[in-house]
Amino acid sequence: MSPTAVEPEPAAPSPGERWRQLLPFLLAVIVAFALAALPPHEPGQVRWLALAALAFALTATTIMAVPWGRLGDGWPLLPVLAFCAGVAALRESAGGGATAGYAPLLMLPVVWQALYGRRHELNLTIVAVGATLAAPILLVGGPRYPLAQWRLVGLFGVTATVVGGVIFRLVTERARLLEEVRAQAGRDTLTGLPNRRSWDDELPRAVAVAAREGRPLSVALIDLDHFKAYNDQHGHGAGDALLEQAARSWSQALRQGDVLARWGGEEFALLLPGAGGAAAAQVIERLQRATPGGRTFSAGVTTERFQPNVPADPARIMESVDVALYAAKHRGRARIVTVQDLEGDVRAQQVTGPAVAATTRSSPTRSSPQPASGPSIRSAPERGLRLGGSGLTPSR
């Protein structure tokens, strides 16, 4: 009986979960041993019962202790073979043949594989239990295993195939439906993008990967400018259509591995694994050019570089980009502001005072990045970049 789940690469069950899966099958085996105490008793019964107990104990131990997910195909059939050996020993303890009454136990590994195994393992298990019934007829024969028992073998094989196939199909269908429900729960119904719930699952994973691999991670919040006014002027249907078109156009402008999610309303969250400040600016510029209907957006961005063994807080990241987005809208919209820019403003005020810092931010003599060369969103004057029709242009 294989502990492998139906899905191609299932998560390994916990010991407690595996025990709960195994318990009903163990109870059936215990009942079988209890029935062995009833008459008639056969010579050598104790010896066969001891062998059966050893085989069943081996089955349970291997299911609980062996890391089957790390082994190749075929290995999960070892518990099935041990279980079949245990049933064969029980049959011998009761005199063998159809009168022993233990043949129905061979349905248990079929049910187990249908519930927790793969299709080919189920098929091989049906063959194994059929061979367990057929082998004594071929090798022993005589009055205990007459040729007439071939009917039992045939009917058992058909029954096992039908029962196992139906259970397997039901389990597979249930897994598919659950996966569809999970996918729908993680998708925004209007845009088809991942929703807030899905984002809250994805961001911590991306942070963990970036910290482990020592790669930068850029995160942005994007807000369509004046969307409420557009909605009021053109109607909610037109507003929904704009959100759909923006989501579709932006998704096509992303790199492989980037994640765009609907954060809520007209706000979208953007995850850029491996992107530093310049790479993030290039991606956001492509999104700006792809925005439908000549619309613009404001964005708050952060580029995080994580230190080894220093815990990262995804909630803090989202709070910081939310503040940067608010600053972008406060400064006139149609621009991006980075968290690093805001931190620079704070440092400037601490060193020079608010009046001097404000003069520095508005000075026209500061160097401005050229849009054609992929501007760095951290080097813009006014600590922000205005989103112009031809790309990202410095705000004045």
Coordinates of C-alpha atoms in Angstrom, one line a residue:
M1 CA 0.0 0.0 0.0
S2 CA 1.8 3.1 -1.3
P3 CA 1.7 6.3 0.7
T4 CA 2.0 8.3 -2.5
A5 CA -0.9 10.8 -3.2
V6 CA -2.9 11.2 -6.3
E7 CA -1.3 14.5 -7.4
P8 CA 2.0 14.3 -9.4
E9 CA 4.2 15.9 -6.7
P10 CA 2.2 15.9 -3.5
A11 CA 3.4 17.3 -0.3
A12 CA 4.5 14.6 2.1
P13 CA 1.8 14.0 4.8
S14 CA 2.6 14.5 8.4
P15 CA 3.0 11.5 10.6
G16 CA -0.3 12.3 12.3
E17 CA -2.1 12.5 8.9
R18 CA -0.5 9.3 7.7
W19 CA -1.6 7.6 10.9
R20 CA -5.2 8.7 10.4
Q21 CA -5.0 7.3 6.9
L22 CA -3.7 4.0 8.1
L23 CA -6.0 3.5 11.1
P24 CA -9.1 2.1 9.3
F25 CA -7.0 -0.5 7.5
L26 CA -5.3 -1.5 10.8
L27 CA -8.7 -2.0 12.4
A28 CA -9.7 -4.3 9.6
V29 CA -6.6 -6.4 10.1
I30 CA -7.2 -6.5 13.9
V31 CA -10.7 -7.8 13.3
A32 CA -9.2 -10.5 11.0
F33 CA -6.9 -11.7 13.7
A34 CA -9.7 -11.7 16.2
L35 CA -11.7 -13.9 13.9
A36 CA -8.8 -16.3 13.9
A37 CA -9.6 -17.2 17.5
L38 CA -12.9 -18.7 16.5
P39 CA -13.0 -22.5 15.7
P40 CA -12.1 -24.6 13.9
H41 CA -8.4 -24.4 14.6
E42 CA -5.9 -25.8 12.2
P43 CA -2.5 -27.5 13.0
G44 CA 0.3 -25.0 12.9
Q45 CA -2.1 -22.1 13.2
V46 CA 0.0 -20.1 15.7
R47 CA 3.0 -20.3 13.4
W48 CA 1.0 -18.9 10.4
L49 CA -0.6 -16.2 12.6
A50 CA 2.9 -15.1 13.8
L51 CA 4.1 -14.9 10.2
A52 CA 1.0 -12.9 9.2
A53 CA 1.5 -10.5 12.2
L54 CA 5.1 -10.0 11.1
A55 CA 4.1 -9.2 7.5
F56 CA 1.4 -6.8 8.6
A57 CA 3.7 -5.1 11.0
L58 CA 6.3 -4.7 8.2
T59 CA 3.6 -3.2 6.0
A60 CA 2.6 -0.6 8.6
T61 CA 6.2 0.2 9.6
T62 CA 7.3 0.8 6.0
I63 CA 4.3 3.0 5.2
M64 CA 4.9 5.2 8.3
A65 CA 8.7 5.3 8.3
V66 CA 10.0 5.1 4.7
P67 CA 10.3 8.5 2.7
W68 CA 8.5 7.1 -0.4
G69 CA 8.5 10.5 -2.1
R70 CA 12.3 10.2 -2.5
L71 CA 12.2 6.8 -4.0
G72 CA 11.5 5.9 -7.6
D73 CA 8.5 4.2 -9.1
G74 CA 8.0 0.6 -8.1
W75 CA 9.3 1.0 -4.5
P76 CA 5.8 1.8 -3.1
L77 CA 4.7 -1.6 -4.1
L78 CA 6.8 -3.3 -1.4
P79 CA 4.2 -2.7 1.3
V80 CA 1.6 -4.2 -1.0
L81 CA 3.6 -7.3 -1.4
A82 CA 4.2 -7.5 2.4
F83 CA 0.4 -7.2 2.9
C84 CA -0.4 -9.9 0.4
A85 CA 2.1 -12.2 2.1
G86 CA 0.3 -11.5 5.4
V87 CA -3.1 -12.4 3.9
A88 CA -1.6 -15.6 2.4
A89 CA -0.3 -16.5 5.9
L90 CA -3.8 -15.8 7.4
R91 CA -5.4 -18.1 4.8
E92 CA -3.0 -20.9 5.7
S93 CA -3.7 -20.4 9.4
A94 CA -7.3 -21.2 8.7
G95 CA -6.7 -24.2 6.4
G96 CA -6.3 -22.4 3.1
G97 CA -8.7 -22.3 0.2
A98 CA -11.9 -20.4 -0.2
T99 CA -13.2 -21.7 3.1
A100 CA -10.6 -19.7 5.0
G101 CA -12.6 -16.6 4.4
Y102 CA -9.6 -14.1 4.3
A103 CA -9.6 -13.3 0.6
P104 CA -11.7 -10.1 1.0
L105 CA -8.8 -8.6 2.9
L106 CA -7.0 -8.3 -0.4
M107 CA -9.3 -5.5 -1.4
L108 CA -7.7 -3.3 1.2
P109 CA -4.5 -2.5 -0.7
V110 CA -6.6 -1.9 -3.8
V111 CA -8.6 0.7 -1.9
W112 CA -5.4 2.2 -0.4
Q113 CA -3.9 2.7 -3.8
A114 CA -7.1 4.1 -5.2
L115 CA -7.2 6.7 -2.4
Y116 CA -3.5 7.6 -2.1
G117 CA -1.6 6.1 -5.0
R118 CA -1.0 6.7 -8.7
R119 CA -2.9 5.0 -11.5
H120 CA -0.1 2.6 -12.5
E121 CA 0.5 1.7 -8.9
L122 CA -3.2 0.8 -8.6
N123 CA -3.0 -1.4 -11.7
L124 CA 0.0 -3.2 -10.4
T125 CA -1.6 -3.7 -7.0
I126 CA -4.6 -5.3 -8.7
V127 CA -2.2 -7.7 -10.5
A128 CA -0.5 -8.4 -7.2
V129 CA -3.6 -9.3 -5.3
G130 CA -4.8 -11.4 -8.2
A131 CA -1.5 -13.3 -8.2
T132 CA -1.9 -13.9 -4.4
L133 CA -5.1 -15.7 -5.1
A134 CA -3.9 -17.5 -8.2
A135 CA -0.5 -18.7 -7.0
P136 CA -1.8 -21.4 -4.6
I137 CA -4.1 -22.9 -7.3
L138 CA -1.1 -23.2 -9.7
L139 CA 1.5 -24.2 -7.1
V140 CA -0.4 -26.2 -4.5
G141 CA -3.7 -27.4 -6.0
G142 CA -5.3 -30.4 -4.5
P143 CA -8.5 -30.3 -2.4
R144 CA -7.6 -27.0 -0.7
Y145 CA -7.1 -25.1 -3.9
P146 CA -9.1 -26.8 -6.6
L147 CA -9.3 -25.4 -10.2
A148 CA -12.8 -24.3 -9.5
Q149 CA -11.4 -21.4 -7.5
W150 CA -10.4 -19.8 -10.8
R151 CA -13.9 -18.3 -10.7
L152 CA -13.0 -16.6 -7.4
V153 CA -9.8 -15.2 -8.9
G154 CA -11.6 -13.9 -12.0
L155 CA -14.5 -12.3 -10.1
F156 CA -12.2 -10.8 -7.5
G157 CA -10.0 -9.3 -10.2
V158 CA -13.0 -7.8 -11.9
T159 CA -14.4 -6.4 -8.7
A160 CA -11.1 -5.0 -7.6
T161 CA -10.7 -3.3 -11.0
V162 CA -14.2 -1.7 -10.8
V163 CA -14.0 -0.7 -7.2
G164 CA -10.4 0.6 -7.5
G165 CA -11.2 2.4 -10.7
V166 CA -14.3 4.1 -9.4
I167 CA -12.6 5.3 -6.2
F168 CA -9.6 6.5 -8.1
R169 CA -11.8 8.5 -10.5
L170 CA -13.7 10.0 -7.6
V171 CA -10.6 11.0 -5.8
T172 CA -9.0 12.4 -8.9
E173 CA -12.2 14.4 -9.7
R174 CA -12.3 15.7 -6.2
A175 CA -8.7 16.8 -6.3
R176 CA -9.4 18.6 -9.7
L177 CA -12.4 20.4 -8.3
L178 CA -10.5 21.5 -5.2
E179 CA -7.7 22.8 -7.4
E180 CA -10.2 24.7 -9.4
V181 CA -11.7 26.2 -6.3
R182 CA -8.3 27.2 -5.0
A183 CA -7.5 28.8 -8.4
Q184 CA -10.7 30.7 -8.4
A185 CA -10.3 31.8 -4.9
G186 CA -6.9 33.2 -5.8
R187 CA -8.1 35.0 -9.0
D188 CA -9.8 38.4 -9.4
T189 CA -13.0 37.7 -11.3
L190 CA -12.9 40.9 -13.4
T191 CA -9.3 41.0 -14.6
G192 CA -8.3 37.3 -14.2
L193 CA -5.2 38.5 -12.3
P194 CA -4.1 37.0 -9.0
N195 CA -6.1 38.7 -6.2
R196 CA -5.1 40.1 -2.8
R197 CA -5.3 36.7 -1.2
S198 CA -3.0 35.2 -3.8
W199 CA -0.6 38.1 -3.5
D200 CA -0.4 37.7 0.2
D201 CA 0.7 34.1 -0.4
E202 CA 3.1 34.9 -3.2
L203 CA 5.0 37.8 -1.7
P204 CA 6.4 35.9 1.3
R205 CA 7.6 33.1 -1.0
A206 CA 9.3 35.6 -3.3
V207 CA 10.9 37.4 -0.3
A208 CA 12.2 34.0 1.0
V209 CA 13.7 33.1 -2.4
A210 CA 15.3 36.5 -2.8
A211 CA 16.8 36.3 0.7
R212 CA 18.1 32.7 0.1
E213 CA 19.6 33.5 -3.3
G214 CA 20.9 36.9 -2.5
R215 CA 19.0 38.6 -5.4
P216 CA 17.2 41.9 -5.4
L217 CA 13.5 42.1 -5.3
S218 CA 11.4 45.1 -6.5
V219 CA 7.8 45.6 -5.4
A220 CA 5.4 48.2 -6.7
L221 CA 1.9 49.5 -6.2
I222 CA 0.3 51.0 -9.2
D223 CA -2.8 53.3 -9.2
L224 CA -4.7 54.3 -12.3
D225 CA -4.9 58.1 -12.2
H226 CA -8.3 59.8 -11.8
F227 CA -10.1 56.4 -12.2
K228 CA -13.0 57.5 -10.0
A229 CA -13.6 60.5 -12.3
Y230 CA -13.4 58.3 -15.3
N231 CA -15.9 55.9 -13.7
D232 CA -18.3 58.7 -12.9
Q233 CA -18.1 60.2 -16.4
H234 CA -18.2 57.0 -18.5
G235 CA -20.1 54.6 -16.2
H236 CA -19.0 51.5 -14.3
G237 CA -19.1 49.3 -17.4
A238 CA -16.5 51.5 -19.0
G239 CA -14.5 51.5 -15.8
D240 CA -14.5 47.8 -15.6
A241 CA -13.5 47.6 -19.3
L242 CA -10.6 49.9 -18.6
L243 CA -9.4 47.7 -15.7
E244 CA -9.6 44.6 -17.9
Q245 CA -7.7 46.2 -20.8
A246 CA -5.0 47.6 -18.4
A247 CA -4.6 44.2 -16.8
R248 CA -4.3 42.5 -20.2
S249 CA -1.9 45.0 -21.6
W250 CA 0.3 45.2 -18.6
S251 CA 0.5 41.4 -18.3
Q252 CA 1.9 41.2 -21.9
A253 CA 4.6 43.8 -21.0
L254 CA 6.0 41.9 -18.0
R255 CA 9.1 39.7 -17.9
Q256 CA 9.0 36.0 -17.4
G257 CA 8.4 35.4 -13.7
D258 CA 7.0 38.8 -12.9
V259 CA 3.7 38.8 -11.0
L260 CA 0.9 41.4 -11.5
A261 CA -2.0 41.2 -9.1
R262 CA -5.1 43.3 -8.5
W263 CA -4.6 44.8 -5.1
G264 CA -8.0 46.4 -4.9
G265 CA -10.1 48.9 -6.8
E266 CA -7.9 50.6 -9.4
E267 CA -4.7 49.6 -7.5
F268 CA -2.4 46.8 -8.8
A269 CA 0.6 45.2 -7.1
L270 CA 3.7 44.3 -9.1
L271 CA 6.3 41.8 -8.1
L272 CA 9.7 41.9 -9.9
P273 CA 12.0 39.1 -8.8
G274 CA 15.7 39.7 -9.4
A275 CA 15.0 43.3 -10.6
G276 CA 17.2 46.2 -9.2
G277 CA 16.2 49.8 -9.5
A278 CA 17.1 50.3 -13.2
A279 CA 15.4 47.0 -14.2
A280 CA 12.3 47.9 -12.3
A281 CA 12.2 51.3 -14.0
Q282 CA 12.3 49.7 -17.4
V283 CA 9.5 47.3 -16.6
I284 CA 7.3 50.2 -15.3
E285 CA 8.1 52.3 -18.3
R286 CA 6.8 49.4 -20.5
L287 CA 3.7 49.3 -18.4
Q288 CA 3.2 53.0 -18.8
R289 CA 3.4 52.8 -22.6
A290 CA 1.0 49.8 -22.6
T291 CA -1.7 51.6 -20.5
P292 CA -4.8 51.8 -22.7
G293 CA -6.7 54.9 -23.7
G294 CA -3.9 57.3 -23.1
R295 CA -4.4 56.9 -19.3
T296 CA -1.6 57.4 -16.8
F297 CA -0.8 55.8 -13.4
S298 CA 1.1 56.6 -10.3
A299 CA 3.4 54.1 -8.7
G300 CA 5.2 53.5 -5.5
V301 CA 8.3 51.2 -5.8
T302 CA 10.9 49.7 -3.5
T303 CA 13.9 47.6 -4.4
E304 CA 14.9 45.4 -1.5
R305 CA 18.2 43.7 -0.9
F306 CA 18.1 41.2 1.9
Q307 CA 20.9 40.4 4.3
P308 CA 21.6 36.7 5.1
N309 CA 20.0 35.5 8.3
V310 CA 18.1 38.8 8.7
P311 CA 14.3 38.2 8.8
A312 CA 12.4 40.1 6.1
D313 CA 8.9 41.5 6.7
P314 CA 6.6 41.4 3.7
A315 CA 4.0 43.5 5.5
R316 CA 6.7 46.2 6.0
I317 CA 7.5 46.1 2.3
M318 CA 3.8 46.7 1.4
E319 CA 3.5 49.5 3.9
S320 CA 6.5 51.3 2.5
V321 CA 5.4 51.1 -1.1
D322 CA 1.9 52.2 -0.1
V323 CA 3.5 55.4 1.4
A324 CA 5.5 55.9 -1.8
L325 CA 2.4 55.5 -3.9
Y326 CA 0.6 58.1 -1.7
A327 CA 3.6 60.5 -2.2
A328 CA 3.4 60.0 -6.0
K329 CA -0.3 60.9 -6.0
H330 CA 0.4 63.9 -3.7
R331 CA 3.1 65.2 -6.0
G332 CA 0.8 65.4 -9.0
R333 CA 0.2 61.9 -10.1
A334 CA 1.5 60.3 -13.4
R335 CA 4.8 59.6 -11.7
I336 CA 6.6 57.0 -9.7
V337 CA 8.2 57.5 -6.3
T338 CA 10.5 55.0 -4.7
V339 CA 10.8 54.2 -1.0
Q340 CA 14.6 54.8 -1.3
D341 CA 13.8 58.3 -2.6
L342 CA 11.6 59.0 0.4
E343 CA 14.3 57.8 2.7
G344 CA 16.8 60.2 1.0
D345 CA 14.4 63.0 1.6
V346 CA 14.3 62.2 5.3
R347 CA 18.1 62.1 5.5
A348 CA 18.3 65.4 3.6
Q349 CA 15.9 67.1 6.0
Q350 CA 17.9 65.7 9.0
V351 CA 21.2 67.1 7.6
T352 CA 20.2 70.4 6.0
G353 CA 16.8 71.2 7.4
P354 CA 13.4 71.2 5.7
A355 CA 13.9 74.5 3.8
V356 CA 17.3 73.6 2.3
A357 CA 16.1 70.1 1.5
A358 CA 13.1 71.4 -0.4
T359 CA 15.3 73.8 -2.4
T360 CA 17.6 70.9 -3.3
R361 CA 14.7 68.8 -4.5
S362 CA 13.4 71.5 -6.8
S363 CA 16.8 72.6 -8.2
P364 CA 16.9 72.5 -12.0
T365 CA 20.6 72.1 -12.1
R366 CA 20.6 68.5 -10.9
S367 CA 21.4 65.8 -13.4
S368 CA 18.4 64.2 -15.0
P369 CA 18.4 60.6 -16.4
Q370 CA 17.8 60.1 -20.1
P371 CA 14.6 58.1 -20.9
A372 CA 16.2 56.3 -23.8
S373 CA 18.9 54.8 -21.6
G374 CA 16.4 53.2 -19.1
P375 CA 16.3 55.7 -16.2
S376 CA 17.0 54.6 -12.7
I377 CA 14.1 55.3 -10.6
R378 CA 16.4 56.1 -7.7
S379 CA 18.3 59.0 -9.4
A380 CA 15.3 61.2 -10.4
P381 CA 15.1 64.8 -9.2
E382 CA 12.2 65.6 -6.9
R383 CA 12.6 61.9 -5.7
G384 CA 10.1 60.8 -8.4
L385 CA 9.7 60.4 -12.2
R386 CA 6.9 61.8 -14.2
L387 CA 5.2 59.4 -16.6
G388 CA 5.2 61.2 -19.9
G389 CA 3.8 60.1 -23.3
S390 CA 7.2 59.1 -24.5
G391 CA 8.3 57.3 -21.4
L392 CA 9.5 58.2 -18.0
T393 CA 10.6 61.8 -17.9
P394 CA 12.0 63.8 -14.9
S395 CA 9.4 65.8 -13.0
R396 CA 10.1 69.4 -12.5

